């Protein structure tokens, strides 16, 4: 038998031994499992908890006494961070190292060894001790976030232990509490009116089809917008997204508008073909109610400004997430309403639509023309009173560089009449000079 076969038999024996030890625990063990497309080899084994979530990665080496344990642990910590699995058992079949990526000592060179029985007992105890730990996490949350100057003070002040749950191997807030926290960080007031700069062809298609398009966030023109808050919480590193995160990205659709920037030269230059397009004026429908739509002004952040209360609040949440096995499950949704301070001049208001996971009706796909990104989009009826949209078009301003502007104004009015669309004003930009 060659050395490869001997090593395979050794791995198999260790996995079977662990499997036998866990037989009556409700946990399961699988060998040769791949949890990440960024890793070029499968793991020797994975232990799944009672809810079938990956709970422990098993890494088997030969003769650990001759290995550099500190380097191995550092390597495995990186793998745990990438796969978002919490624990790892490193073993040669004789010695067992139990690694927890949320304990800082895991990064230290020295590590206590366990017997197999001790390692198994430790992982089961960690799992079954969740009610006690949830109570401890509740205490940590109250200490870190319960500051009177914080905008989410009242939410945390009235927080109960039942508002923190343990799910899929993570502590987290209930959806209601987390939405309250993030909403408090943004402006309470939604503007009554917003404007959107776009091309003439987009306006033509919108009226012709009597619909408005919302594009998937993966194809946004500034890629850093998607990762701005993610990088703050988790560092500026490439982090493989979970299946749930990928689903959330492709179920999230956005329209970017501006507040109080009607007929603005900079906006014409940047977003309306240098004045050859149009500026659309919308009323925000206050009576429109849908849990799947969110209309909020963007919050502009300079993380270097430690005197900014919002920065302090986000740092408190970051500390909670990075040091306590805590997860903000709606971070992907709310992150679209935070941007770097440099963009503050845009006065941006965003409309976010989150399609329910079990619904794909109306979703279509394309390749974006600017960045060649495969991206989903949704279209919504814009002029149907029986199925109103969150934005109601009331005016089209034709840009100062629009070709054949008088003729196009006439033809837009004709198209609106033919489509039986009433109440839309068409005007010209007041900007007279442009370099």
GROMACS .gro file of C-alpha atoms in nm:
model
  435
    1UNK     CA    1   0.000   0.000   0.000
    2UNK     CA    2   0.153   0.334  -0.105
    3UNK     CA    3   0.179   0.638   0.122
    4UNK     CA    4  -0.125   0.811  -0.037
    5UNK     CA    5  -0.349   0.514   0.039
    6UNK     CA    6  -0.208   0.488   0.391
    7UNK     CA    7  -0.286   0.856   0.452
    8UNK     CA    8  -0.639   0.819   0.309
    9UNK     CA    9  -0.704   0.520   0.535
   10UNK     CA   10  -0.575   0.724   0.829
   11UNK     CA   11  -0.817   1.011   0.750
   12UNK     CA   12  -1.104   0.767   0.706
   13UNK     CA   13  -1.033   0.605   1.041
   14UNK     CA   14  -1.025   0.941   1.222
   15UNK     CA   15  -1.353   1.056   1.059
   16UNK     CA   16  -1.523   0.727   1.145
   17UNK     CA   17  -1.404   0.753   1.505
   18UNK     CA   18  -1.549   1.106   1.535
   19UNK     CA   19  -1.870   0.989   1.366
   20UNK     CA   20  -1.908   0.706   1.616
   21UNK     CA   21  -1.854   0.943   1.909
   22UNK     CA   22  -2.133   1.172   1.779
   23UNK     CA   23  -2.376   0.893   1.684
   24UNK     CA   24  -2.635   0.965   1.953
   25UNK     CA   25  -2.583   1.343   1.978
   26UNK     CA   26  -2.797   1.460   1.685
   27UNK     CA   27  -2.486   1.589   1.505
   28UNK     CA   28  -2.371   1.441   1.174
   29UNK     CA   29  -2.033   1.407   1.006
   30UNK     CA   30  -1.944   1.410   0.637
   31UNK     CA   31  -1.604   1.358   0.477
   32UNK     CA   32  -1.448   1.531   0.175
   33UNK     CA   33  -1.676   1.835   0.192
   34UNK     CA   34  -1.629   2.157  -0.007
   35UNK     CA   35  -1.778   2.466   0.161
   36UNK     CA   36  -1.607   2.735  -0.047
   37UNK     CA   37  -1.552   2.789  -0.418
   38UNK     CA   38  -1.244   2.997  -0.329
   39UNK     CA   39  -1.065   2.695  -0.179
   40UNK     CA   40  -0.918   2.445  -0.418
   41UNK     CA   41  -0.956   2.139  -0.200
   42UNK     CA   42  -1.234   1.986   0.011
   43UNK     CA   43  -1.212   1.964   0.389
   44UNK     CA   44  -1.126   1.629   0.545
   45UNK     CA   45  -1.456   1.642   0.730
   46UNK     CA   46  -1.736   1.869   0.846
   47UNK     CA   47  -1.956   1.827   1.154
   48UNK     CA   48  -2.311   1.956   1.109
   49UNK     CA   49  -2.523   2.066   1.404
   50UNK     CA   50  -2.879   1.955   1.480
   51UNK     CA   51  -3.019   2.211   1.235
   52UNK     CA   52  -2.782   2.080   0.962
   53UNK     CA   53  -2.564   2.393   0.967
   54UNK     CA   54  -2.186   2.350   0.919
   55UNK     CA   55  -2.058   2.367   1.275
   56UNK     CA   56  -1.703   2.229   1.285
   57UNK     CA   57  -1.439   2.180   1.015
   58UNK     CA   58  -1.216   1.877   1.070
   59UNK     CA   59  -0.857   1.912   0.953
   60UNK     CA   60  -0.644   1.594   0.972
   61UNK     CA   61  -0.264   1.605   0.956
   62UNK     CA   62   0.006   1.347   1.017
   63UNK     CA   63   0.237   1.372   1.317
   64UNK     CA   64   0.122   1.702   1.467
   65UNK     CA   65   0.413   1.690   1.708
   66UNK     CA   66   0.640   1.764   1.410
   67UNK     CA   67   0.420   2.041   1.267
   68UNK     CA   68   0.429   2.417   1.325
   69UNK     CA   69   0.103   2.434   1.519
   70UNK     CA   70   0.090   2.814   1.535
   71UNK     CA   71   0.107   2.848   1.155
   72UNK     CA   72  -0.152   2.574   1.110
   73UNK     CA   73  -0.391   2.749   1.350
   74UNK     CA   74  -0.345   3.084   1.176
   75UNK     CA   75  -0.415   2.917   0.841
   76UNK     CA   76  -0.726   2.747   0.978
   77UNK     CA   77  -0.853   3.071   1.135
   78UNK     CA   78  -0.835   3.228   0.787
   79UNK     CA   79  -1.035   2.937   0.646
   80UNK     CA   80  -1.296   2.967   0.923
   81UNK     CA   81  -1.332   3.339   0.851
   82UNK     CA   82  -1.375   3.270   0.480
   83UNK     CA   83  -1.631   2.993   0.523
   84UNK     CA   84  -1.794   3.161   0.827
   85UNK     CA   85  -1.785   2.831   1.018
   86UNK     CA   86  -1.709   2.894   1.383
   87UNK     CA   87  -1.507   2.589   1.500
   88UNK     CA   88  -1.230   2.366   1.375
   89UNK     CA   89  -1.083   2.045   1.514
   90UNK     CA   90  -0.719   1.996   1.413
   91UNK     CA   91  -0.597   1.643   1.477
   92UNK     CA   92  -0.361   1.366   1.375
   93UNK     CA   93  -0.580   1.105   1.545
   94UNK     CA   94  -0.385   1.131   1.869
   95UNK     CA   95  -0.378   1.500   1.963
   96UNK     CA   96  -0.681   1.729   1.917
   97UNK     CA   97  -0.678   2.110   1.898
   98UNK     CA   98  -1.014   2.284   1.932
   99UNK     CA   99  -1.013   2.622   1.751
  100UNK     CA  100  -1.281   2.889   1.794
  101UNK     CA  101  -1.247   3.181   1.552
  102UNK     CA  102  -1.431   3.414   1.792
  103UNK     CA  103  -1.183   3.366   2.075
  104UNK     CA  104  -0.882   3.594   2.042
  105UNK     CA  105  -0.652   3.333   2.196
  106UNK     CA  106  -0.694   3.131   1.878
  107UNK     CA  107  -0.445   3.370   1.722
  108UNK     CA  108  -0.189   3.310   1.995
  109UNK     CA  109   0.086   3.057   1.933
  110UNK     CA  110   0.018   2.831   2.230
  111UNK     CA  111  -0.295   2.616   2.233
  112UNK     CA  112  -0.410   2.349   2.475
  113UNK     CA  113  -0.445   1.998   2.339
  114UNK     CA  114  -0.755   1.785   2.397
  115UNK     CA  115  -0.840   1.421   2.383
  116UNK     CA  116  -1.112   1.327   2.133
  117UNK     CA  117  -1.369   1.285   2.411
  118UNK     CA  118  -1.283   1.628   2.547
  119UNK     CA  119  -1.310   1.789   2.203
  120UNK     CA  120  -1.648   1.626   2.138
  121UNK     CA  121  -1.774   1.726   2.483
  122UNK     CA  122  -1.659   2.084   2.425
  123UNK     CA  123  -1.839   2.126   2.093
  124UNK     CA  124  -2.162   1.972   2.229
  125UNK     CA  125  -2.147   2.190   2.540
  126UNK     CA  126  -2.089   2.500   2.327
  127UNK     CA  127  -2.402   2.414   2.131
  128UNK     CA  128  -2.626   2.326   2.425
  129UNK     CA  129  -2.518   2.619   2.640
  130UNK     CA  130  -2.679   2.875   2.408
  131UNK     CA  131  -2.960   2.994   2.643
  132UNK     CA  132  -2.703   3.095   2.907
  133UNK     CA  133  -2.480   3.254   2.644
  134UNK     CA  134  -2.771   3.441   2.488
  135UNK     CA  135  -2.836   3.599   2.826
  136UNK     CA  136  -2.469   3.699   2.846
  137UNK     CA  137  -2.484   3.847   2.494
  138UNK     CA  138  -2.793   4.044   2.599
  139UNK     CA  139  -2.585   4.197   2.880
  140UNK     CA  140  -2.305   4.285   2.637
  141UNK     CA  141  -2.551   4.451   2.397
  142UNK     CA  142  -2.697   4.663   2.678
  143UNK     CA  143  -2.351   4.775   2.791
  144UNK     CA  144  -2.217   4.859   2.446
  145UNK     CA  145  -2.521   5.019   2.283
  146UNK     CA  146  -2.727   5.168   2.567
  147UNK     CA  147  -2.594   5.526   2.549
  148UNK     CA  148  -2.831   5.816   2.575
  149UNK     CA  149  -2.671   6.012   2.289
  150UNK     CA  150  -2.719   5.724   2.045
  151UNK     CA  151  -3.010   5.751   1.804
  152UNK     CA  152  -3.112   5.392   1.879
  153UNK     CA  153  -3.105   5.455   2.258
  154UNK     CA  154  -3.479   5.400   2.308
  155UNK     CA  155  -3.471   5.073   2.113
  156UNK     CA  156  -3.186   4.936   2.327
  157UNK     CA  157  -3.333   5.080   2.647
  158UNK     CA  158  -3.650   4.876   2.594
  159UNK     CA  159  -3.466   4.567   2.467
  160UNK     CA  160  -3.559   4.233   2.625
  161UNK     CA  161  -3.373   3.902   2.621
  162UNK     CA  162  -3.634   3.770   2.375
  163UNK     CA  163  -3.517   4.031   2.123
  164UNK     CA  164  -3.187   3.841   2.085
  165UNK     CA  165  -3.193   3.498   1.925
  166UNK     CA  166  -2.941   3.229   1.832
  167UNK     CA  167  -2.990   3.110   1.477
  168UNK     CA  168  -2.771   2.925   1.226
  169UNK     CA  169  -2.476   2.940   1.464
  170UNK     CA  170  -2.499   3.317   1.524
  171UNK     CA  171  -2.651   3.557   1.774
  172UNK     CA  172  -2.870   3.822   1.617
  173UNK     CA  173  -3.148   4.071   1.681
  174UNK     CA  174  -3.504   3.999   1.579
  175UNK     CA  175  -3.589   4.158   1.245
  176UNK     CA  176  -3.803   4.424   1.415
  177UNK     CA  177  -3.525   4.538   1.648
  178UNK     CA  178  -3.255   4.541   1.381
  179UNK     CA  179  -3.471   4.743   1.143
  180UNK     CA  180  -3.541   4.993   1.421
  181UNK     CA  181  -3.168   5.029   1.490
  182UNK     CA  182  -3.068   5.095   1.129
  183UNK     CA  183  -3.368   5.316   1.058
  184UNK     CA  184  -3.273   5.536   1.354
  185UNK     CA  185  -2.933   5.600   1.194
  186UNK     CA  186  -3.099   5.757   0.890
  187UNK     CA  187  -3.310   6.068   0.851
  188UNK     CA  188  -3.661   6.029   0.989
  189UNK     CA  189  -3.805   6.247   0.713
  190UNK     CA  190  -3.856   6.124   0.358
  191UNK     CA  191  -3.869   6.411   0.106
  192UNK     CA  192  -4.202   6.485  -0.060
  193UNK     CA  193  -4.040   6.524  -0.400
  194UNK     CA  194  -3.731   6.374  -0.567
  195UNK     CA  195  -3.569   6.410  -0.908
  196UNK     CA  196  -3.390   6.158  -1.126
  197UNK     CA  197  -3.154   6.239  -1.414
  198UNK     CA  198  -3.145   5.997  -1.704
  199UNK     CA  199  -3.115   5.963  -2.081
  200UNK     CA  200  -3.380   6.058  -2.335
  201UNK     CA  201  -3.403   5.695  -2.451
  202UNK     CA  202  -3.480   5.581  -2.094
  203UNK     CA  203  -3.762   5.837  -2.070
  204UNK     CA  204  -3.897   5.727  -2.409
  205UNK     CA  205  -3.903   5.358  -2.307
  206UNK     CA  206  -4.056   5.441  -1.970
  207UNK     CA  207  -4.352   5.619  -2.133
  208UNK     CA  208  -4.382   5.374  -2.424
  209UNK     CA  209  -4.396   5.075  -2.185
  210UNK     CA  210  -4.576   5.267  -1.906
  211UNK     CA  211  -4.329   5.119  -1.661
  212UNK     CA  212  -4.018   5.202  -1.460
  213UNK     CA  213  -3.715   4.978  -1.425
  214UNK     CA  214  -3.529   4.900  -1.103
  215UNK     CA  215  -3.186   4.747  -1.156
  216UNK     CA  216  -3.014   4.489  -0.937
  217UNK     CA  217  -2.754   4.626  -0.700
  218UNK     CA  218  -2.476   4.402  -0.839
  219UNK     CA  219  -2.465   4.615  -1.155
  220UNK     CA  220  -2.444   4.957  -0.986
  221UNK     CA  221  -2.217   5.210  -1.154
  222UNK     CA  222  -1.991   5.246  -0.849
  223UNK     CA  223  -1.881   4.903  -0.723
  224UNK     CA  224  -1.753   5.053  -0.395
  225UNK     CA  225  -2.109   5.148  -0.301
  226UNK     CA  226  -2.198   4.784  -0.243
  227UNK     CA  227  -1.899   4.720  -0.017
  228UNK     CA  228  -1.869   5.052   0.171
  229UNK     CA  229  -2.037   4.939   0.494
  230UNK     CA  230  -1.931   4.576   0.449
  231UNK     CA  231  -1.564   4.684   0.438
  232UNK     CA  232  -1.613   4.891   0.753
  233UNK     CA  233  -1.752   4.596   0.948
  234UNK     CA  234  -1.530   4.318   0.814
  235UNK     CA  235  -1.217   4.486   0.678
  236UNK     CA  236  -1.111   4.566   0.325
  237UNK     CA  237  -1.062   4.202   0.232
  238UNK     CA  238  -1.221   3.978  -0.026
  239UNK     CA  239  -1.488   3.787   0.163
  240UNK     CA  240  -1.674   3.506  -0.006
  241UNK     CA  241  -2.045   3.571   0.018
  242UNK     CA  242  -2.274   3.305   0.157
  243UNK     CA  243  -2.556   3.156  -0.046
  244UNK     CA  244  -2.802   3.368   0.153
  245UNK     CA  245  -2.608   3.687   0.079
  246UNK     CA  246  -2.597   3.610  -0.295
  247UNK     CA  247  -2.973   3.553  -0.295
  248UNK     CA  248  -3.025   3.882  -0.110
  249UNK     CA  249  -2.805   4.070  -0.360
  250UNK     CA  250  -3.001   3.935  -0.657
  251UNK     CA  251  -3.333   4.009  -0.488
  252UNK     CA  252  -3.241   4.374  -0.420
  253UNK     CA  253  -3.328   4.643  -0.675
  254UNK     CA  254  -3.260   5.014  -0.656
  255UNK     CA  255  -3.342   5.353  -0.805
  256UNK     CA  256  -3.118   5.648  -0.720
  257UNK     CA  257  -3.275   5.995  -0.702
  258UNK     CA  258  -3.180   6.332  -0.559
  259UNK     CA  259  -3.343   6.571  -0.317
  260UNK     CA  260  -3.349   6.948  -0.391
  261UNK     CA  261  -3.124   6.921  -0.697
  262UNK     CA  262  -3.377   6.992  -0.969
  263UNK     CA  263  -3.216   7.135  -1.286
  264UNK     CA  264  -2.869   7.110  -1.135
  265UNK     CA  265  -2.572   7.152  -1.370
  266UNK     CA  266  -2.352   6.892  -1.200
  267UNK     CA  267  -2.630   6.634  -1.208
  268UNK     CA  268  -2.697   6.706  -1.576
  269UNK     CA  269  -2.329   6.651  -1.653
  270UNK     CA  270  -2.295   6.329  -1.457
  271UNK     CA  271  -2.622   6.147  -1.510
  272UNK     CA  272  -2.808   6.289  -1.811
  273UNK     CA  273  -2.574   6.269  -2.109
  274UNK     CA  274  -2.415   6.607  -2.028
  275UNK     CA  275  -2.751   6.777  -2.058
  276UNK     CA  276  -2.878   6.579  -2.358
  277UNK     CA  277  -3.112   6.372  -2.140
  278UNK     CA  278  -3.395   6.457  -1.903
  279UNK     CA  279  -3.463   6.532  -1.539
  280UNK     CA  280  -3.769   6.349  -1.402
  281UNK     CA  281  -3.961   6.497  -1.109
  282UNK     CA  282  -4.149   6.251  -0.887
  283UNK     CA  283  -4.381   6.288  -0.592
  284UNK     CA  284  -4.302   6.034  -0.319
  285UNK     CA  285  -4.629   5.856  -0.246
  286UNK     CA  286  -4.677   5.890   0.131
  287UNK     CA  287  -4.982   5.665   0.116
  288UNK     CA  288  -4.785   5.386  -0.055
  289UNK     CA  289  -4.726   5.103   0.193
  290UNK     CA  290  -4.522   4.792   0.123
  291UNK     CA  291  -4.279   4.613   0.352
  292UNK     CA  292  -4.072   4.530   0.042
  293UNK     CA  293  -4.001   4.896  -0.049
  294UNK     CA  294  -3.782   5.139   0.140
  295UNK     CA  295  -3.737   5.509   0.052
  296UNK     CA  296  -3.468   5.687   0.252
  297UNK     CA  297  -3.215   5.969   0.211
  298UNK     CA  298  -2.857   5.841   0.203
  299UNK     CA  299  -2.643   5.895   0.515
  300UNK     CA  300  -2.293   6.019   0.428
  301UNK     CA  301  -2.017   5.898   0.658
  302UNK     CA  302  -1.654   5.987   0.725
  303UNK     CA  303  -1.528   5.704   0.944
  304UNK     CA  304  -1.222   5.911   1.039
  305UNK     CA  305  -1.446   6.164   1.215
  306UNK     CA  306  -1.473   6.000   1.556
  307UNK     CA  307  -1.676   6.293   1.690
  308UNK     CA  308  -1.964   6.201   1.460
  309UNK     CA  309  -2.227   6.024   1.672
  310UNK     CA  310  -2.326   5.801   1.379
  311UNK     CA  311  -1.964   5.684   1.345
  312UNK     CA  312  -1.961   5.604   1.717
  313UNK     CA  313  -2.288   5.412   1.682
  314UNK     CA  314  -2.159   5.209   1.388
  315UNK     CA  315  -1.833   5.139   1.572
  316UNK     CA  316  -2.032   5.003   1.867
  317UNK     CA  317  -2.222   4.771   1.630
  318UNK     CA  318  -1.897   4.670   1.462
  319UNK     CA  319  -1.742   4.577   1.797
  320UNK     CA  320  -2.052   4.373   1.881
  321UNK     CA  321  -2.032   4.184   1.550
  322UNK     CA  322  -1.659   4.116   1.542
  323UNK     CA  323  -1.608   4.010   1.902
  324UNK     CA  324  -1.924   3.825   2.003
  325UNK     CA  325  -2.027   3.587   1.723
  326UNK     CA  326  -2.303   3.835   1.642
  327UNK     CA  327  -2.460   3.891   1.302
  328UNK     CA  328  -2.655   4.184   1.160
  329UNK     CA  329  -2.878   3.991   0.926
  330UNK     CA  330  -3.019   4.293   0.742
  331UNK     CA  331  -2.685   4.468   0.695
  332UNK     CA  332  -2.705   4.390   0.323
  333UNK     CA  333  -3.032   4.580   0.297
  334UNK     CA  334  -2.943   4.885   0.503
  335UNK     CA  335  -2.589   4.920   0.367
  336UNK     CA  336  -2.733   5.077   0.048
  337UNK     CA  337  -2.824   5.388   0.246
  338UNK     CA  338  -2.469   5.468   0.361
  339UNK     CA  339  -2.204   5.626   0.139
  340UNK     CA  340  -1.867   5.803   0.182
  341UNK     CA  341  -1.878   6.170   0.284
  342UNK     CA  342  -1.722   6.270  -0.050
  343UNK     CA  343  -2.056   6.205  -0.225
  344UNK     CA  344  -2.257   6.433   0.004
  345UNK     CA  345  -2.307   6.688  -0.273
  346UNK     CA  346  -2.540   6.440  -0.446
  347UNK     CA  347  -2.818   6.468  -0.182
  348UNK     CA  348  -2.915   6.117  -0.283
  349UNK     CA  349  -3.243   5.950  -0.200
  350UNK     CA  350  -3.267   5.579  -0.269
  351UNK     CA  351  -3.564   5.359  -0.343
  352UNK     CA  352  -3.487   4.998  -0.251
  353UNK     CA  353  -3.709   4.706  -0.346
  354UNK     CA  354  -3.642   4.370  -0.184
  355UNK     CA  355  -3.813   4.089  -0.368
  356UNK     CA  356  -3.927   3.809  -0.134
  357UNK     CA  357  -3.707   3.498  -0.157
  358UNK     CA  358  -3.994   3.282  -0.275
  359UNK     CA  359  -4.099   3.520  -0.551
  360UNK     CA  360  -3.922   3.566  -0.884
  361UNK     CA  361  -4.217   3.695  -1.088
  362UNK     CA  362  -4.116   3.992  -1.299
  363UNK     CA  363  -3.744   3.943  -1.252
  364UNK     CA  364  -3.546   3.954  -1.578
  365UNK     CA  365  -3.177   3.947  -1.658
  366UNK     CA  366  -2.937   4.139  -1.882
  367UNK     CA  367  -2.569   4.222  -1.925
  368UNK     CA  368  -2.501   4.582  -1.823
  369UNK     CA  369  -2.367   4.800  -2.103
  370UNK     CA  370  -2.117   4.990  -1.886
  371UNK     CA  371  -1.947   4.707  -1.696
  372UNK     CA  372  -2.063   4.386  -1.868
  373UNK     CA  373  -2.210   4.250  -1.545
  374UNK     CA  374  -2.484   3.988  -1.558
  375UNK     CA  375  -2.755   4.160  -1.358
  376UNK     CA  376  -3.126   4.117  -1.275
  377UNK     CA  377  -3.388   4.388  -1.307
  378UNK     CA  378  -3.758   4.438  -1.233
  379UNK     CA  379  -4.015   4.657  -1.403
  380UNK     CA  380  -4.316   4.814  -1.231
  381UNK     CA  381  -4.624   4.978  -1.374
  382UNK     CA  382  -4.584   5.353  -1.337
  383UNK     CA  383  -4.917   5.503  -1.444
  384UNK     CA  384  -5.172   5.254  -1.310
  385UNK     CA  385  -5.379   5.403  -1.027
  386UNK     CA  386  -5.503   5.060  -0.921
  387UNK     CA  387  -5.145   4.937  -0.866
  388UNK     CA  388  -4.956   5.254  -0.768
  389UNK     CA  389  -4.579   5.273  -0.753
  390UNK     CA  390  -4.393   5.442  -0.467
  391UNK     CA  391  -4.291   5.726  -0.706
  392UNK     CA  392  -4.545   5.925  -0.911
  393UNK     CA  393  -4.410   6.107  -1.217
  394UNK     CA  394  -4.531   6.467  -1.244
  395UNK     CA  395  -4.280   6.649  -1.466
  396UNK     CA  396  -4.020   6.587  -1.736
  397UNK     CA  397  -3.751   6.855  -1.779
  398UNK     CA  398  -3.577   6.835  -2.116
  399UNK     CA  399  -3.201   6.898  -2.096
  400UNK     CA  400  -3.034   7.206  -2.241
  401UNK     CA  401  -2.827   6.988  -2.479
  402UNK     CA  402  -3.114   6.764  -2.589
  403UNK     CA  403  -3.117   6.732  -2.971
  404UNK     CA  404  -3.427   6.871  -3.144
  405UNK     CA  405  -3.565   6.973  -2.805
  406UNK     CA  406  -3.879   7.150  -2.935
  407UNK     CA  407  -3.967   6.857  -3.161
  408UNK     CA  408  -3.900   6.606  -2.882
  409UNK     CA  409  -4.122   6.802  -2.643
  410UNK     CA  410  -4.402   6.788  -2.900
  411UNK     CA  411  -4.351   6.415  -2.955
  412UNK     CA  412  -4.335   6.334  -2.584
  413UNK     CA  413  -4.669   6.508  -2.538
  414UNK     CA  414  -4.810   6.312  -2.832
  415UNK     CA  415  -4.683   5.985  -2.687
  416UNK     CA  416  -4.831   6.065  -2.345
  417UNK     CA  417  -5.167   6.142  -2.510
  418UNK     CA  418  -5.161   5.820  -2.712
  419UNK     CA  419  -5.081   5.618  -2.401
  420UNK     CA  420  -5.365   5.792  -2.213
  421UNK     CA  421  -5.122   5.928  -1.952
  422UNK     CA  422  -5.241   6.256  -1.802
  423UNK     CA  423  -5.107   6.518  -1.566
  424UNK     CA  424  -4.740   6.513  -1.674
  425UNK     CA  425  -4.582   6.854  -1.730
  426UNK     CA  426  -4.302   6.885  -1.988
  427UNK     CA  427  -4.063   7.180  -1.959
  428UNK     CA  428  -3.711   7.289  -2.057
  429UNK     CA  429  -3.404   7.334  -1.842
  430UNK     CA  430  -3.336   7.691  -1.729
  431UNK     CA  431  -2.961   7.645  -1.771
  432UNK     CA  432  -2.846   7.862  -2.061
  433UNK     CA  433  -2.468   7.825  -2.061
  434UNK     CA  434  -2.261   7.508  -2.051
  435UNK     CA  435  -1.892   7.447  -2.117
   0.00000   0.00000   0.00000
